[in-house]
Amino acid sequence: MNTFELDQTYIAGTYKRFPVEIVSGKGSLVKDVNGKEYIDMGSGIAVTSFGVADDVWIDAVEKQIRSVQHMSNLYYTAPCAKLAEALCKKTGMAKVFFSNSGAEANECAIKAARKWAAEHKGPACSTIVTLENSFHGRTLTTLAATGQEHYHELYQPLTPGFASFPAGDLDALKKLCANGTVAAVLIECVQGEGGVIPLDPGFAKELAAYLKEQDILLMVDEVQTGNGRSGKLYAYMTYGLEPDVVSTAKGLAGGLPMGATLLGDKVKDVFSYGDHGSTFGGNPVAAAAALSVVERLTDDFLADVTRKSNLIRNLLDGAPGIGSISGLGLMLGLKTSKPAGEVVAACMANGVLCLTAKDKVRLLPALNIPDDLLVKAAEVIKEACKP
Ligand SMILES: *Cc1c(COP(=O)(O)O)cnc(C)c1O
């Protein structure tokens, strides 16, 4: 059997894959099994921050793999300690818990909020409020956090203690908070899976001020927006927010599984021995990869992410069949007159891999995608969008 047949036969049918088998790549170019080359405008859903098989990334991973690949959290290893230091120094957060995915990073955020609130406000204060149309992961608890009913239907009962409200409607949040049972509010600065929808900056400020006044935790899910994707290290920085908890994953380790939950001053000591854990969390290879990624996200590099963002926005803006462009940095959503799926299929036929998010075409290229590839990709996308 070929890969397609093996996959259809033996892999649980959760993914509707594109009919392409990728075998290799370099940077923002990948090759399929037939030798056809594509410009990768998805970077594995915002994961390969510096593209495929990047040399600096390979060196960091290889060096660590040849030393020790795993020891568990029963022992000290340097890469995760150094990574935690780098993340804290660059964000002003106080402590980090490492896991292996975005859902786990959010699970940790939720556990931190529940424990903090139980200790500071009493056990009745346990509700986590999220935004409607949000996406926070696929575990039963992060599904409960995800403010989209259609994800919930098949898996009842979900973890209790979650509620959601429409972005922009502070009064709705105030109603949810009225009885004093809300521990934390978890937001995405730009809803990714929800359709690349940025939070209104004015509302974000109002929300943050209200939560501070009420001593309710502000938690930001930076699983997709984080690690340079937005043009800042974390998107909350663009919004001028001071979150109590930040979760991240996807692009953090540039292509290896890693999640991180950053704890601010209020919650930095919420966990003690045995309160939480992960066998693989902080794995030295993933941590070495992440440290190499984070060290490269300098101010100059991030300014270039913003420049590249403007470059592609300008190339696509106003093109026939492209209605509007949303997002931040290199996380962009195109509203197209043709169905997004059709545009993505046409792009793929012409050698450009794009994604969708709800009814939009979603672009998440590597942060270091060369300008000439961005220009080429924009031409193919424009052609595909033409009505
Ligand atoms: C992808 C994503 C998640 C889930 O991450 P996994 O690594 O798939 O568990 C959570 N939150 C947001 C905002 C995401 O984009």
mmCIF file of C-alpha atoms and ligand atoms in Angstrom:
data_model
loop_
_atom_site.group_PDB
_atom_site.id
_atom_site.type_symbol
_atom_site.label_atom_id
_atom_site.label_comp_id
_atom_site.label_asym_id
_atom_site.label_seq_id
_atom_site.Cartn_x
_atom_site.Cartn_y
_atom_site.Cartn_z
ATOM 1 C CA MET A 1 0.000 0.000 0.000
ATOM 2 C CA ASN A 2 1.167 3.563 -0.606
ATOM 3 C CA THR A 3 1.116 6.233 2.095
ATOM 4 C CA PHE A 4 -2.371 7.374 1.154
ATOM 5 C CA GLU A 5 -3.783 3.834 1.399
ATOM 6 C CA LEU A 6 -1.919 3.047 4.645
ATOM 7 C CA ASP A 7 -3.226 6.269 6.155
ATOM 8 C CA GLN A 8 -6.815 5.599 5.040
ATOM 9 C CA THR A 9 -6.607 2.030 6.410
ATOM 10 C CA TYR A 10 -4.770 2.461 9.675
ATOM 11 C CA ILE A 11 -5.086 6.055 10.899
ATOM 12 C CA ALA A 12 -8.189 7.195 12.761
ATOM 13 C CA GLY A 13 -10.242 9.283 10.393
ATOM 14 C CA THR A 14 -10.007 12.618 12.218
ATOM 15 C CA TYR A 15 -8.155 14.528 9.494
ATOM 16 C CA LYS A 16 -9.372 15.548 6.063
ATOM 17 C CA ARG A 17 -5.910 15.816 4.539
ATOM 18 C CA PHE A 18 -4.994 17.620 1.338
ATOM 19 C CA PRO A 19 -4.073 15.073 -1.347
ATOM 20 C CA VAL A 20 -0.344 15.808 -1.079
ATOM 21 C CA GLU A 21 2.463 13.796 0.511
ATOM 22 C CA ILE A 22 5.364 16.007 1.564
ATOM 23 C CA VAL A 23 8.757 14.306 1.692
ATOM 24 C CA SER A 24 11.311 17.078 2.184
ATOM 25 C CA GLY A 25 11.900 20.791 2.270
ATOM 26 C CA LYS A 26 14.213 23.680 2.983
ATOM 27 C CA GLY A 27 13.039 26.928 4.516
ATOM 28 C CA SER A 28 9.725 27.934 2.946
ATOM 29 C CA LEU A 29 9.937 25.482 0.045
ATOM 30 C CA VAL A 30 8.671 21.914 0.410
ATOM 31 C CA LYS A 31 8.583 19.020 -2.062
ATOM 32 C CA ASP A 32 5.975 16.333 -2.502
ATOM 33 C CA VAL A 33 6.497 12.675 -3.310
ATOM 34 C CA ASN A 34 6.290 13.433 -7.056
ATOM 35 C CA GLY A 35 9.003 16.101 -6.875
ATOM 36 C CA LYS A 36 6.576 19.018 -7.182
ATOM 37 C CA GLU A 37 7.718 22.068 -5.214
ATOM 38 C CA TYR A 38 5.459 24.307 -3.133
ATOM 39 C CA ILE A 39 5.853 27.603 -1.311
ATOM 40 C CA ASP A 40 4.701 26.818 2.214
ATOM 41 C CA MET A 41 2.356 29.561 3.423
ATOM 42 C CA GLY A 42 1.114 27.493 6.370
ATOM 43 C CA SER A 43 4.304 26.380 8.158
ATOM 44 C CA GLY A 44 2.580 23.359 9.663
ATOM 45 C CA ILE A 45 -0.120 25.612 11.194
ATOM 46 C CA ALA A 46 2.271 28.257 12.544
ATOM 47 C CA VAL A 47 4.760 25.700 13.873
ATOM 48 C CA THR A 48 7.905 25.789 11.734
ATOM 49 C CA SER A 49 8.779 29.371 12.727
ATOM 50 C CA PHE A 50 11.996 29.328 10.673
ATOM 51 C CA GLY A 51 10.725 27.006 7.977
ATOM 52 C CA VAL A 52 11.584 23.394 7.256
ATOM 53 C CA ALA A 53 15.026 21.924 7.993
ATOM 54 C CA ASP A 54 16.444 25.303 9.023
ATOM 55 C CA ASP A 55 20.202 24.980 9.666
ATOM 56 C CA VAL A 56 20.355 26.875 12.966
ATOM 57 C CA TRP A 57 17.398 24.881 14.276
ATOM 58 C CA ILE A 58 18.906 21.569 13.111
ATOM 59 C CA ASP A 59 22.210 22.413 14.851
ATOM 60 C CA ALA A 60 20.440 23.149 18.147
ATOM 61 C CA VAL A 61 18.388 19.940 17.964
ATOM 62 C CA GLU A 62 21.256 17.751 16.794
ATOM 63 C CA LYS A 63 23.638 18.963 19.485
ATOM 64 C CA GLN A 64 21.088 18.145 22.193
ATOM 65 C CA ILE A 65 20.057 14.790 20.711
ATOM 66 C CA ARG A 66 23.689 13.687 20.733
ATOM 67 C CA SER A 67 24.044 14.656 24.421
ATOM 68 C CA VAL A 68 20.838 13.466 26.087
ATOM 69 C CA GLN A 69 17.380 13.282 24.528
ATOM 70 C CA HIS A 70 15.275 12.794 27.669
ATOM 71 C CA MET A 71 15.678 12.390 31.405
ATOM 72 C CA SER A 72 12.196 13.289 32.762
ATOM 73 C CA ASN A 73 11.498 15.999 35.297
ATOM 74 C CA LEU A 74 13.041 13.937 38.104
ATOM 75 C CA TYR A 75 16.404 15.484 37.172
ATOM 76 C CA TYR A 76 17.740 18.897 36.215
ATOM 77 C CA THR A 77 18.611 19.577 32.562
ATOM 78 C CA ALA A 78 19.976 22.896 31.309
ATOM 79 C CA PRO A 79 17.940 23.573 28.126
ATOM 80 C CA CYS A 80 14.553 23.934 29.831
ATOM 81 C CA ALA A 81 16.054 26.039 32.662
ATOM 82 C CA LYS A 82 17.704 28.378 30.147
ATOM 83 C CA LEU A 83 14.533 28.530 28.040
ATOM 84 C CA ALA A 84 12.442 29.438 31.099
ATOM 85 C CA GLU A 85 14.913 32.209 31.929
ATOM 86 C CA ALA A 86 14.788 33.537 28.356
ATOM 87 C CA LEU A 87 10.981 33.518 28.288
ATOM 88 C CA CYS A 88 10.702 35.264 31.669
ATOM 89 C CA LYS A 89 13.341 37.897 30.869
ATOM 90 C CA LYS A 90 11.735 38.697 27.519
ATOM 91 C CA THR A 91 8.182 38.921 28.884
ATOM 92 C CA GLY A 92 8.440 39.984 32.522
ATOM 93 C CA MET A 93 6.521 36.871 33.528
ATOM 94 C CA ALA A 94 7.862 35.108 36.627
ATOM 95 C CA LYS A 95 7.774 31.340 36.128
ATOM 96 C CA VAL A 96 7.101 28.754 33.429
ATOM 97 C CA PHE A 97 5.521 25.308 33.295
ATOM 98 C CA PHE A 98 6.469 23.259 30.217
ATOM 99 C CA SER A 99 4.206 20.783 28.449
ATOM 100 C CA ASN A 100 3.908 19.387 24.923
ATOM 101 C CA SER A 101 1.016 21.075 23.159
ATOM 102 C CA GLY A 102 -1.292 24.039 23.112
ATOM 103 C CA ALA A 103 -4.122 22.163 24.773
ATOM 104 C CA GLU A 104 -1.835 21.147 27.634
ATOM 105 C CA ALA A 105 -0.524 24.698 27.990
ATOM 106 C CA ASN A 106 -4.154 25.812 28.393
ATOM 107 C CA GLU A 107 -4.945 22.951 30.791
ATOM 108 C CA CYS A 108 -2.106 24.212 32.972
ATOM 109 C CA ALA A 109 -3.407 27.792 32.755
ATOM 110 C CA ILE A 110 -6.857 26.593 33.820
ATOM 111 C CA LYS A 111 -5.471 24.536 36.706
ATOM 112 C CA ALA A 112 -3.366 27.506 37.836
ATOM 113 C CA ALA A 113 -6.432 29.772 37.775
ATOM 114 C CA ARG A 114 -8.633 27.284 39.635
ATOM 115 C CA LYS A 115 -6.040 26.717 42.371
ATOM 116 C CA TRP A 116 -5.215 30.408 42.716
ATOM 117 C CA ALA A 117 -8.887 31.366 42.955
ATOM 118 C CA ALA A 118 -9.713 28.559 45.414
ATOM 119 C CA GLU A 119 -6.901 29.742 47.692
ATOM 120 C CA HIS A 120 -7.536 33.480 47.338
ATOM 121 C CA LYS A 121 -11.283 33.716 46.873
ATOM 122 C CA GLY A 122 -12.713 30.402 48.010
ATOM 123 C CA PRO A 123 -13.629 27.136 46.271
ATOM 124 C CA ALA A 124 -16.854 28.524 44.753
ATOM 125 C CA CYS A 125 -14.743 30.832 42.582
ATOM 126 C CA SER A 126 -13.876 28.407 39.796
ATOM 127 C CA THR A 127 -15.463 29.576 36.545
ATOM 128 C CA ILE A 128 -13.237 30.260 33.552
ATOM 129 C CA VAL A 129 -14.766 32.656 31.043
ATOM 130 C CA THR A 130 -13.723 32.631 27.394
ATOM 131 C CA LEU A 131 -14.856 34.455 24.257
ATOM 132 C CA GLU A 132 -17.445 33.173 21.854
ATOM 133 C CA ASN A 133 -15.909 31.750 18.664
ATOM 134 C CA SER A 134 -12.652 31.011 20.516
ATOM 135 C CA PHE A 135 -10.480 27.922 20.145
ATOM 136 C CA HIS A 136 -8.444 26.552 23.041
ATOM 137 C CA GLY A 137 -7.823 22.891 22.225
ATOM 138 C CA ARG A 138 -9.253 19.390 21.920
ATOM 139 C CA THR A 139 -8.996 17.854 25.395
ATOM 140 C CA LEU A 140 -12.321 17.658 27.219
ATOM 141 C CA THR A 141 -11.440 20.656 29.390
ATOM 142 C CA THR A 142 -10.054 22.840 26.620
ATOM 143 C CA LEU A 143 -13.082 21.897 24.497
ATOM 144 C CA ALA A 144 -15.230 23.200 27.337
ATOM 145 C CA ALA A 145 -13.161 26.395 27.167
ATOM 146 C CA THR A 146 -13.640 26.610 23.399
ATOM 147 C CA GLY A 147 -16.581 28.924 22.761
ATOM 148 C CA GLN A 148 -17.951 27.058 19.727
ATOM 149 C CA GLU A 149 -20.890 24.748 20.395
ATOM 150 C CA HIS A 150 -20.304 22.508 17.375
ATOM 151 C CA TYR A 151 -17.080 21.196 18.929
ATOM 152 C CA HIS A 152 -19.001 20.205 22.081
ATOM 153 C CA GLU A 153 -21.881 18.205 20.684
ATOM 154 C CA LEU A 154 -20.407 14.697 20.571
ATOM 155 C CA TYR A 155 -18.532 14.765 23.866
ATOM 156 C CA GLN A 156 -20.934 15.596 26.651
ATOM 157 C CA PRO A 157 -20.524 15.943 29.536
ATOM 158 C CA LEU A 158 -17.570 18.317 29.270
ATOM 159 C CA THR A 159 -15.644 19.696 32.234
ATOM 160 C CA PRO A 160 -18.017 22.038 34.076
ATOM 161 C CA GLY A 161 -17.195 25.597 35.120
ATOM 162 C CA PHE A 162 -16.877 27.362 31.775
ATOM 163 C CA ALA A 163 -18.864 30.190 30.202
ATOM 164 C CA SER A 164 -18.338 32.404 27.191
ATOM 165 C CA PHE A 165 -19.426 35.856 26.064
ATOM 166 C CA PRO A 166 -19.215 37.818 22.784
ATOM 167 C CA ALA A 167 -16.015 39.819 22.229
ATOM 168 C CA GLY A 168 -16.736 43.508 22.722
ATOM 169 C CA ASP A 169 -19.626 43.016 25.136
ATOM 170 C CA LEU A 170 -18.209 43.977 28.539
ATOM 171 C CA ASP A 171 -21.708 44.109 30.058
ATOM 172 C CA ALA A 172 -22.180 40.430 29.224
ATOM 173 C CA LEU A 173 -18.953 39.654 31.071
ATOM 174 C CA LYS A 174 -20.033 41.775 34.032
ATOM 175 C CA LYS A 175 -23.234 39.729 34.282
ATOM 176 C CA LEU A 176 -21.217 36.494 34.326
ATOM 177 C CA CYS A 177 -18.995 37.922 37.057
ATOM 178 C CA ALA A 178 -21.811 39.324 39.194
ATOM 179 C CA ASN A 179 -21.985 36.426 41.664
ATOM 180 C CA GLY A 180 -18.236 36.361 42.297
ATOM 181 C CA THR A 181 -17.561 32.900 40.873
ATOM 182 C CA VAL A 182 -15.307 33.867 37.962
ATOM 183 C CA ALA A 183 -11.637 32.978 38.516
ATOM 184 C CA ALA A 184 -10.198 33.990 35.153
ATOM 185 C CA VAL A 185 -10.909 35.179 31.637
ATOM 186 C CA LEU A 186 -9.008 33.459 28.837
ATOM 187 C CA ILE A 187 -8.710 35.277 25.497
ATOM 188 C CA GLU A 188 -6.959 35.036 22.136
ATOM 189 C CA CYS A 189 -5.719 38.440 20.947
ATOM 190 C CA VAL A 190 -6.397 37.210 17.419
ATOM 191 C CA GLN A 191 -8.812 34.301 17.131
ATOM 192 C CA GLY A 192 -7.006 31.861 14.870
ATOM 193 C CA GLU A 193 -9.198 28.845 14.184
ATOM 194 C CA GLY A 194 -12.183 31.163 14.632
ATOM 195 C CA GLY A 195 -11.321 32.997 11.394
ATOM 196 C CA VAL A 196 -8.288 35.247 12.060
ATOM 197 C CA ILE A 197 -10.318 37.816 13.983
ATOM 198 C CA PRO A 198 -8.363 40.364 16.024
ATOM 199 C CA LEU A 199 -9.739 41.590 19.309
ATOM 200 C CA ASP A 200 -10.644 45.277 19.276
ATOM 201 C CA PRO A 201 -7.769 47.093 21.062
ATOM 202 C CA GLY A 202 -10.124 49.431 22.939
ATOM 203 C CA PHE A 203 -12.167 46.507 24.212
ATOM 204 C CA ALA A 204 -9.014 44.625 25.221
ATOM 205 C CA LYS A 205 -7.949 47.601 27.374
ATOM 206 C CA GLU A 206 -11.416 47.891 28.969
ATOM 207 C CA LEU A 207 -11.479 44.172 29.650
ATOM 208 C CA ALA A 208 -8.028 44.214 31.242
ATOM 209 C CA ALA A 209 -8.936 47.202 33.451
ATOM 210 C CA TYR A 210 -12.166 45.552 34.607
ATOM 211 C CA LEU A 211 -10.423 42.260 35.441
ATOM 212 C CA LYS A 212 -7.708 44.058 37.381
ATOM 213 C CA GLU A 213 -10.295 45.970 39.392
ATOM 214 C CA GLN A 214 -12.194 42.724 40.126
ATOM 215 C CA ASP A 215 -9.010 40.738 40.915
ATOM 216 C CA ILE A 216 -9.937 38.237 38.184
ATOM 217 C CA LEU A 217 -7.024 36.705 36.262
ATOM 218 C CA LEU A 218 -6.384 37.756 32.664
ATOM 219 C CA MET A 219 -5.061 34.763 30.727
ATOM 220 C CA VAL A 220 -3.967 35.041 27.103
ATOM 221 C CA ASP A 221 -3.879 32.034 24.786
ATOM 222 C CA GLU A 222 -0.865 32.732 22.569
ATOM 223 C CA VAL A 223 -0.661 29.207 21.200
ATOM 224 C CA GLN A 224 -1.031 30.486 17.629
ATOM 225 C CA THR A 225 -0.285 34.213 17.960
ATOM 226 C CA GLY A 226 2.873 33.758 20.032
ATOM 227 C CA ASN A 227 6.594 33.475 19.424
ATOM 228 C CA GLY A 228 6.928 36.274 16.897
ATOM 229 C CA ARG A 229 3.927 35.416 14.745
ATOM 230 C CA SER A 230 2.185 38.756 15.429
ATOM 231 C CA GLY A 231 5.279 40.884 14.802
ATOM 232 C CA LYS A 232 5.885 41.148 18.561
ATOM 233 C CA LEU A 233 7.196 38.319 20.711
ATOM 234 C CA TYR A 234 3.628 37.842 21.983
ATOM 235 C CA ALA A 235 0.499 39.465 20.584
ATOM 236 C CA TYR A 236 -0.564 40.759 24.025
ATOM 237 C CA MET A 237 2.417 43.133 23.766
ATOM 238 C CA THR A 238 0.825 44.757 20.710
ATOM 239 C CA TYR A 239 -2.302 45.291 22.812
ATOM 240 C CA GLY A 240 -0.378 46.690 25.781
ATOM 241 C CA LEU A 241 -1.843 44.037 28.104
ATOM 242 C CA GLU A 242 -0.275 42.707 31.305
ATOM 243 C CA PRO A 243 -1.638 39.172 31.513
ATOM 244 C CA ASP A 244 -1.416 37.055 34.644
ATOM 245 C CA VAL A 245 -1.006 33.866 32.616
ATOM 246 C CA VAL A 246 0.145 33.281 29.025
ATOM 247 C CA SER A 247 -0.085 29.929 27.260
ATOM 248 C CA THR A 248 1.850 29.164 24.108
ATOM 249 C CA ALA A 249 2.927 26.237 21.930
ATOM 250 C CA LYS A 250 2.782 25.871 18.097
ATOM 251 C CA GLY A 251 5.810 27.911 16.899
ATOM 252 C CA LEU A 252 7.705 27.830 20.193
ATOM 253 C CA ALA A 253 10.056 24.955 19.393
ATOM 254 C CA GLY A 254 9.980 25.505 15.619
ATOM 255 C CA GLY A 255 8.603 22.059 14.794
ATOM 256 C CA LEU A 256 8.939 19.913 17.897
ATOM 257 C CA PRO A 257 6.072 19.434 20.362
ATOM 258 C CA MET A 258 6.309 21.925 23.193
ATOM 259 C CA GLY A 259 3.849 23.940 25.227
ATOM 260 C CA ALA A 260 4.605 26.566 27.833
ATOM 261 C CA THR A 261 2.449 28.262 30.438
ATOM 262 C CA LEU A 262 3.949 31.534 31.658
ATOM 263 C CA LEU A 263 2.896 32.548 35.155
ATOM 264 C CA GLY A 264 2.922 36.201 36.221
ATOM 265 C CA ASP A 265 3.585 37.554 39.712
ATOM 266 C CA LYS A 266 0.086 36.882 41.024
ATOM 267 C CA VAL A 267 0.209 33.160 40.271
ATOM 268 C CA LYS A 268 3.913 32.380 40.125
ATOM 269 C CA ASP A 269 3.859 30.317 43.323
ATOM 270 C CA VAL A 270 0.461 28.700 42.853
ATOM 271 C CA PHE A 271 1.924 25.274 42.110
ATOM 272 C CA SER A 272 3.983 23.318 44.578
ATOM 273 C CA TYR A 273 5.429 19.796 44.462
ATOM 274 C CA GLY A 274 3.038 17.330 42.902
ATOM 275 C CA ASP A 275 0.368 19.875 41.913
ATOM 276 C CA HIS A 276 0.983 19.407 38.206
ATOM 277 C CA GLY A 277 3.403 17.549 35.978
ATOM 278 C CA SER A 278 4.270 16.080 32.592
ATOM 279 C CA THR A 279 6.601 13.224 31.660
ATOM 280 C CA PHE A 280 7.761 14.841 28.445
ATOM 281 C CA GLY A 281 7.299 18.494 29.475
ATOM 282 C CA GLY A 282 10.507 20.508 29.136
ATOM 283 C CA ASN A 283 12.140 17.700 27.183
ATOM 284 C CA PRO A 284 15.748 18.806 26.505
ATOM 285 C CA VAL A 285 15.558 18.418 22.714
ATOM 286 C CA ALA A 286 12.326 20.411 22.420
ATOM 287 C CA ALA A 287 13.717 22.952 24.900
ATOM 288 C CA ALA A 288 17.000 23.339 22.995
ATOM 289 C CA ALA A 289 15.002 23.853 19.797
ATOM 290 C CA ALA A 290 12.764 26.421 21.506
ATOM 291 C CA LEU A 291 15.715 28.265 23.010
ATOM 292 C CA SER A 292 17.249 28.606 19.548
ATOM 293 C CA VAL A 293 13.911 29.930 18.227
ATOM 294 C CA VAL A 294 13.370 32.397 21.074
ATOM 295 C CA GLU A 295 16.955 33.726 20.901
ATOM 296 C CA ARG A 296 16.457 34.563 17.217
ATOM 297 C CA LEU A 297 13.278 36.575 17.856
ATOM 298 C CA THR A 298 15.181 39.833 18.385
ATOM 299 C CA ASP A 299 13.605 43.270 18.000
ATOM 300 C CA ASP A 300 15.214 43.634 14.557
ATOM 301 C CA PHE A 301 13.922 40.254 13.459
ATOM 302 C CA LEU A 302 10.421 41.058 14.715
ATOM 303 C CA ALA A 303 10.469 44.405 12.907
ATOM 304 C CA ASP A 304 11.188 42.417 9.749
ATOM 305 C CA VAL A 305 8.166 40.168 10.426
ATOM 306 C CA THR A 306 6.050 43.336 10.445
ATOM 307 C CA ARG A 307 7.727 44.564 7.259
ATOM 308 C CA LYS A 308 6.988 41.223 5.537
ATOM 309 C CA SER A 309 3.412 41.435 6.805
ATOM 310 C CA ASN A 310 3.005 44.865 5.208
ATOM 311 C CA LEU A 311 4.637 43.613 2.015
ATOM 312 C CA ILE A 312 2.164 40.775 1.493
ATOM 313 C CA ARG A 313 -0.795 42.838 2.691
ATOM 314 C CA ASN A 314 0.048 45.518 0.133
ATOM 315 C CA LEU A 315 0.399 42.924 -2.627
ATOM 316 C CA LEU A 316 -2.998 41.376 -1.873
ATOM 317 C CA ASP A 317 -4.963 44.418 -0.766
ATOM 318 C CA GLY A 318 -7.720 45.384 -3.180
ATOM 319 C CA ALA A 319 -7.006 42.522 -5.607
ATOM 320 C CA PRO A 320 -10.097 41.258 -7.467
ATOM 321 C CA GLY A 321 -11.902 38.656 -5.362
ATOM 322 C CA ILE A 322 -10.140 39.603 -2.113
ATOM 323 C CA GLY A 323 -12.555 41.488 0.115
ATOM 324 C CA SER A 324 -10.629 42.209 3.283
ATOM 325 C CA ILE A 325 -7.444 41.187 5.068
ATOM 326 C CA SER A 326 -7.460 40.615 8.819
ATOM 327 C CA GLY A 327 -4.841 39.606 11.356
ATOM 328 C CA LEU A 328 -1.511 40.682 12.746
ATOM 329 C CA GLY A 329 2.039 40.111 11.535
ATOM 330 C CA LEU A 330 2.330 36.906 9.552
ATOM 331 C CA MET A 331 -1.030 35.594 10.712
ATOM 332 C CA LEU A 332 -3.434 36.808 8.057
ATOM 333 C CA GLY A 333 -6.972 35.974 6.973
ATOM 334 C CA LEU A 334 -8.343 36.795 3.528
ATOM 335 C CA LYS A 335 -12.029 37.184 2.934
ATOM 336 C CA THR A 336 -12.448 35.973 -0.625
ATOM 337 C CA SER A 337 -15.435 36.063 -2.949
ATOM 338 C CA LYS A 338 -14.777 32.438 -3.962
ATOM 339 C CA PRO A 339 -15.133 29.808 -1.230
ATOM 340 C CA ALA A 340 -11.850 29.601 0.750
ATOM 341 C CA GLY A 341 -11.518 25.874 0.025
ATOM 342 C CA GLU A 342 -11.591 26.524 -3.726
ATOM 343 C CA VAL A 343 -8.913 29.193 -3.436
ATOM 344 C CA VAL A 344 -6.681 26.892 -1.384
ATOM 345 C CA ALA A 345 -7.108 24.062 -3.926
ATOM 346 C CA ALA A 346 -6.230 26.379 -6.828
ATOM 347 C CA CYS A 347 -3.172 27.671 -4.944
ATOM 348 C CA MET A 348 -2.050 24.116 -4.272
ATOM 349 C CA ALA A 349 -2.360 23.185 -7.947
ATOM 350 C CA ASN A 350 -0.112 26.155 -8.692
ATOM 351 C CA GLY A 351 2.500 25.356 -6.042
ATOM 352 C CA VAL A 352 1.423 27.344 -2.977
ATOM 353 C CA LEU A 353 0.211 25.753 0.270
ATOM 354 C CA CYS A 354 -2.337 27.891 2.131
ATOM 355 C CA LEU A 355 -4.764 27.135 4.968
ATOM 356 C CA THR A 356 -8.325 28.038 5.784
ATOM 357 C CA ALA A 357 -9.914 29.299 8.989
ATOM 358 C CA LYS A 358 -13.722 29.230 8.922
ATOM 359 C CA ASP A 359 -14.663 31.090 5.720
ATOM 360 C CA LYS A 360 -11.250 32.699 5.252
ATOM 361 C CA VAL A 361 -8.023 31.805 3.497
ATOM 362 C CA ARG A 362 -5.411 31.780 6.255
ATOM 363 C CA LEU A 363 -1.736 32.561 5.739
ATOM 364 C CA LEU A 364 0.845 31.559 8.359
ATOM 365 C CA PRO A 365 4.184 31.505 6.528
ATOM 366 C CA ALA A 366 7.525 30.964 8.239
ATOM 367 C CA LEU A 367 8.631 34.166 9.982
ATOM 368 C CA ASN A 368 11.790 34.287 7.839
ATOM 369 C CA ILE A 369 10.124 33.583 4.491
ATOM 370 C CA PRO A 370 12.244 35.317 1.822
ATOM 371 C CA ASP A 371 10.615 38.347 0.177
ATOM 372 C CA ASP A 372 10.832 36.835 -3.317
ATOM 373 C CA LEU A 373 8.823 33.791 -2.190
ATOM 374 C CA LEU A 374 6.230 36.036 -0.547
ATOM 375 C CA VAL A 375 5.892 37.948 -3.803
ATOM 376 C CA LYS A 376 5.563 34.732 -5.828
ATOM 377 C CA ALA A 377 3.023 33.294 -3.393
ATOM 378 C CA ALA A 378 1.014 36.529 -3.505
ATOM 379 C CA GLU A 379 0.819 36.285 -7.306
ATOM 380 C CA VAL A 380 -0.495 32.726 -7.148
ATOM 381 C CA ILE A 381 -2.994 33.634 -4.410
ATOM 382 C CA LYS A 382 -4.224 36.663 -6.368
ATOM 383 C CA GLU A 383 -4.716 34.545 -9.487
ATOM 384 C CA ALA A 384 -6.601 31.922 -7.448
ATOM 385 C CA CYS A 385 -8.891 34.556 -5.922
ATOM 386 C CA LYS A 386 -9.866 36.173 -9.246
ATOM 387 C CA PRO A 387 -13.610 35.719 -9.697
HETATM 388 C C1 LIG B 1 -3.821 25.254 17.981
HETATM 389 C C2 LIG B 1 -4.385 25.963 19.133
HETATM 390 C C3 LIG B 1 -4.601 25.313 20.363
HETATM 391 C C4 LIG B 1 -4.389 23.834 20.539
HETATM 392 O O1 LIG B 1 -3.035 23.476 20.375
HETATM 393 P P1 LIG B 1 -2.643 21.928 20.229
HETATM 394 O O2 LIG B 1 -1.140 21.964 20.191
HETATM 395 O O3 LIG B 1 -3.254 21.433 18.962
HETATM 396 O O4 LIG B 1 -3.159 21.231 21.423
HETATM 397 C C5 LIG B 1 -5.045 26.071 21.422
HETATM 398 N N1 LIG B 1 -5.282 27.388 21.300
HETATM 399 C C6 LIG B 1 -5.091 28.046 20.136
HETATM 400 C C7 LIG B 1 -5.338 29.517 20.075
HETATM 401 C C8 LIG B 1 -4.640 27.359 19.016
HETATM 402 O O5 LIG B 1 -4.474 28.009 17.866
#
